[in-house]
C-alpha positions in Angstrom: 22.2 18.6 -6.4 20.8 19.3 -3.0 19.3 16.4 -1.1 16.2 18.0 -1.2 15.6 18.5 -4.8 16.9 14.9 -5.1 14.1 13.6 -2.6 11.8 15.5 -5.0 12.8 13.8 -8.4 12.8 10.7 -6.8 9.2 11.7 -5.4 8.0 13.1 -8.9 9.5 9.7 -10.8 8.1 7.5 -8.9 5.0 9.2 -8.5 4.2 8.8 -12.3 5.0 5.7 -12.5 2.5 5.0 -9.4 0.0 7.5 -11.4 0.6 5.5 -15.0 0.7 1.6 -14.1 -1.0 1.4 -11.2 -4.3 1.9 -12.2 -6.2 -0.3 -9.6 -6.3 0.4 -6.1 -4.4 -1.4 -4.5 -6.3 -1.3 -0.8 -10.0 -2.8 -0.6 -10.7 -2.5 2.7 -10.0 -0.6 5.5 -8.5 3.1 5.9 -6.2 4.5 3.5 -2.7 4.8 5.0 -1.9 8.8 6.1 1.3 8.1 4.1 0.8 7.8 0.2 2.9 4.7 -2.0 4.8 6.9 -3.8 6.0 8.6 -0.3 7.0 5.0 1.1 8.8 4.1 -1.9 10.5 7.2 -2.3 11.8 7.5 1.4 13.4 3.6 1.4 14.9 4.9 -2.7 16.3 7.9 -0.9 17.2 6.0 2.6 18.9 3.1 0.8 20.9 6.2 -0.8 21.9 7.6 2.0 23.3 4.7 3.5 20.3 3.9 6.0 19.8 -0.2 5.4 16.9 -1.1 7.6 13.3 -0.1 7.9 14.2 1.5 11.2 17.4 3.6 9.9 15.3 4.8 7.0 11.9 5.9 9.7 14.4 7.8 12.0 16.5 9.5 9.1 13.1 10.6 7.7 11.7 11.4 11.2 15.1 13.2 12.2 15.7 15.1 9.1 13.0 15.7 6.5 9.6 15.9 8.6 8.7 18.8 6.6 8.4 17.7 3.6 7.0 14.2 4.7 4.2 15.9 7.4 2.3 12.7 7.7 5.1 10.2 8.8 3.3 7.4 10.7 4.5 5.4 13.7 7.4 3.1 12.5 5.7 -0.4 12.9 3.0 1.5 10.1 5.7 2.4 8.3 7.1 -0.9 7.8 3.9 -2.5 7.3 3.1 -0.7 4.5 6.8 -0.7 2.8 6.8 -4.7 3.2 3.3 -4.6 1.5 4.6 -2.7 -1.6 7.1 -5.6 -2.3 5.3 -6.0 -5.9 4.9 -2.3 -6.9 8.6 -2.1 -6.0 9.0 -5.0 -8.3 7.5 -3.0 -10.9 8.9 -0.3 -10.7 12.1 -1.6 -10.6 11.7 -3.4 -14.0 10.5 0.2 -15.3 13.6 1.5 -14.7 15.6 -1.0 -16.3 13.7 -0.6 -19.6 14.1 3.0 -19.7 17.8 2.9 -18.8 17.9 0.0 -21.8 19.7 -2.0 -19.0 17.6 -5.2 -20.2 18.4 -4.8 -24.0 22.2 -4.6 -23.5 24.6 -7.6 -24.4 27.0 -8.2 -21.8 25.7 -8.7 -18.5 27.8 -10.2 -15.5 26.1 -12.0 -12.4 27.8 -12.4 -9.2 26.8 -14.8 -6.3 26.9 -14.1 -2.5 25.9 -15.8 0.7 22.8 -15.3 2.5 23.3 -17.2 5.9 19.9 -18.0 7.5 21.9 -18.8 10.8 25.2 -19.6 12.8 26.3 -22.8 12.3 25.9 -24.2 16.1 21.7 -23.0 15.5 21.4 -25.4 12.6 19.6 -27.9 14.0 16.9 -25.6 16.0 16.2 -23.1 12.4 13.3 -24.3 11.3 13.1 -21.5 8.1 13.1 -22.6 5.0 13.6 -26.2 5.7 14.4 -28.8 2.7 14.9 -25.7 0.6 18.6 -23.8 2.8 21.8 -25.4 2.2 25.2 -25.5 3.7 27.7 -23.9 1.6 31.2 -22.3 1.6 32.2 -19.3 0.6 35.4 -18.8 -0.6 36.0 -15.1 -0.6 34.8 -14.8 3.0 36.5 -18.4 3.9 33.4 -18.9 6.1 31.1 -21.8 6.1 27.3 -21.2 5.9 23.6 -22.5 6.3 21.1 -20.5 3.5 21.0 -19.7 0.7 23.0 -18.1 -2.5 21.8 -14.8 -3.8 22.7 -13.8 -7.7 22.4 -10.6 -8.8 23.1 -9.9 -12.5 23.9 -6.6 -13.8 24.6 -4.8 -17.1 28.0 -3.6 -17.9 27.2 -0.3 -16.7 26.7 -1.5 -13.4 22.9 -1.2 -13.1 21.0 -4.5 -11.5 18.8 -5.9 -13.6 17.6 -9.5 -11.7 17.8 -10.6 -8.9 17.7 -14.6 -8.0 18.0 -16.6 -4.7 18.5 -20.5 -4.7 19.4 -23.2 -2.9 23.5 -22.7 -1.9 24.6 -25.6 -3.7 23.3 -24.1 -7.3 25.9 -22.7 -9.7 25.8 -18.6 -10.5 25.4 -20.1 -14.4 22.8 -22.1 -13.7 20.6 -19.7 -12.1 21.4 -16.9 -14.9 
């Protein structure tokens, strides 16, 4: 499959889920963005694809590469804004696709933990984030001590993610399953 018909499943897929659950507008005041919902959700689907991680790798691949088929790209920090204001739809739509892949209904699911450090070490005592809830913590496979938190992410035995959870470090994975 070319990576333009892929951008245009992804488009078309999302797009009708946009079309069938979203049935209030989102947006109550002010102008509506030049780029559609769909569009931004689609570009960090395809982005996150293609190996482009951050906000910025995903605008400049899209800027770079398929302007033509996404005419209405705005300026990055619009870009972003609008991405990180989807957070919920995204949400959504992920748990869509888990119940028509039937990755909810199955019975063997595995969950795996991971570190997410909020800072070095020597910056403990100036981080300010997420104080009284970040931890310190170890992680064994890295053999690096941390201050954060512990992600879980819990998938079906295909491999597809179903849940995702974040807690304090010092929670166990079977705890937060």
């Amino acid at each position: 499959m070319l990576v333009e018909d892929f951008i245009i499943y992804v488009y078309c897929l999302v797009d009708d889920f946009y079309q069938k659950e979203i049935t209030i507008p989102l947006r109550t005041r002010g102008r509506e963005p030049k780029l559609t919902d769909p569009e931004v959700i689609t570009m960090e689907i395809v982005g996150e694809w293609s190996g482009h991680h951050t906000d910025k790798g995903i605008w400049e691949y899209f800027k770079g590469y398929w302007l033509p088929l996404f005419p209405n790209l705005p300026a990055r920090s619009h870009f972003v804004r609008q991405a990180s204001n989807l957070w919920k739809v995204k949400q959504l739509f992920h748990q869509y696709l888990c119940h028509q892949l039937r990755a909810d209904t199955c019975n063997v699911h595995l969950i795996d933990g991971f570190p997410i450090e909020l800072c070095k070490l020597t910056r403990v005592r100036k981080c300010k984030s997420f104080k009284g809830y970040a931890n310190y913590g170890y992680c064994a496979s890295k053999s690096m001590r941390y201050y954060g938190f512990h992600g879980h992410l819990l998938v079906d035995e295909r491999g597809i993610p179903v849940e995702f959870t974040l807690t304090a470090e010092n929670v166990d994975e079977r705890d937060a399953a």
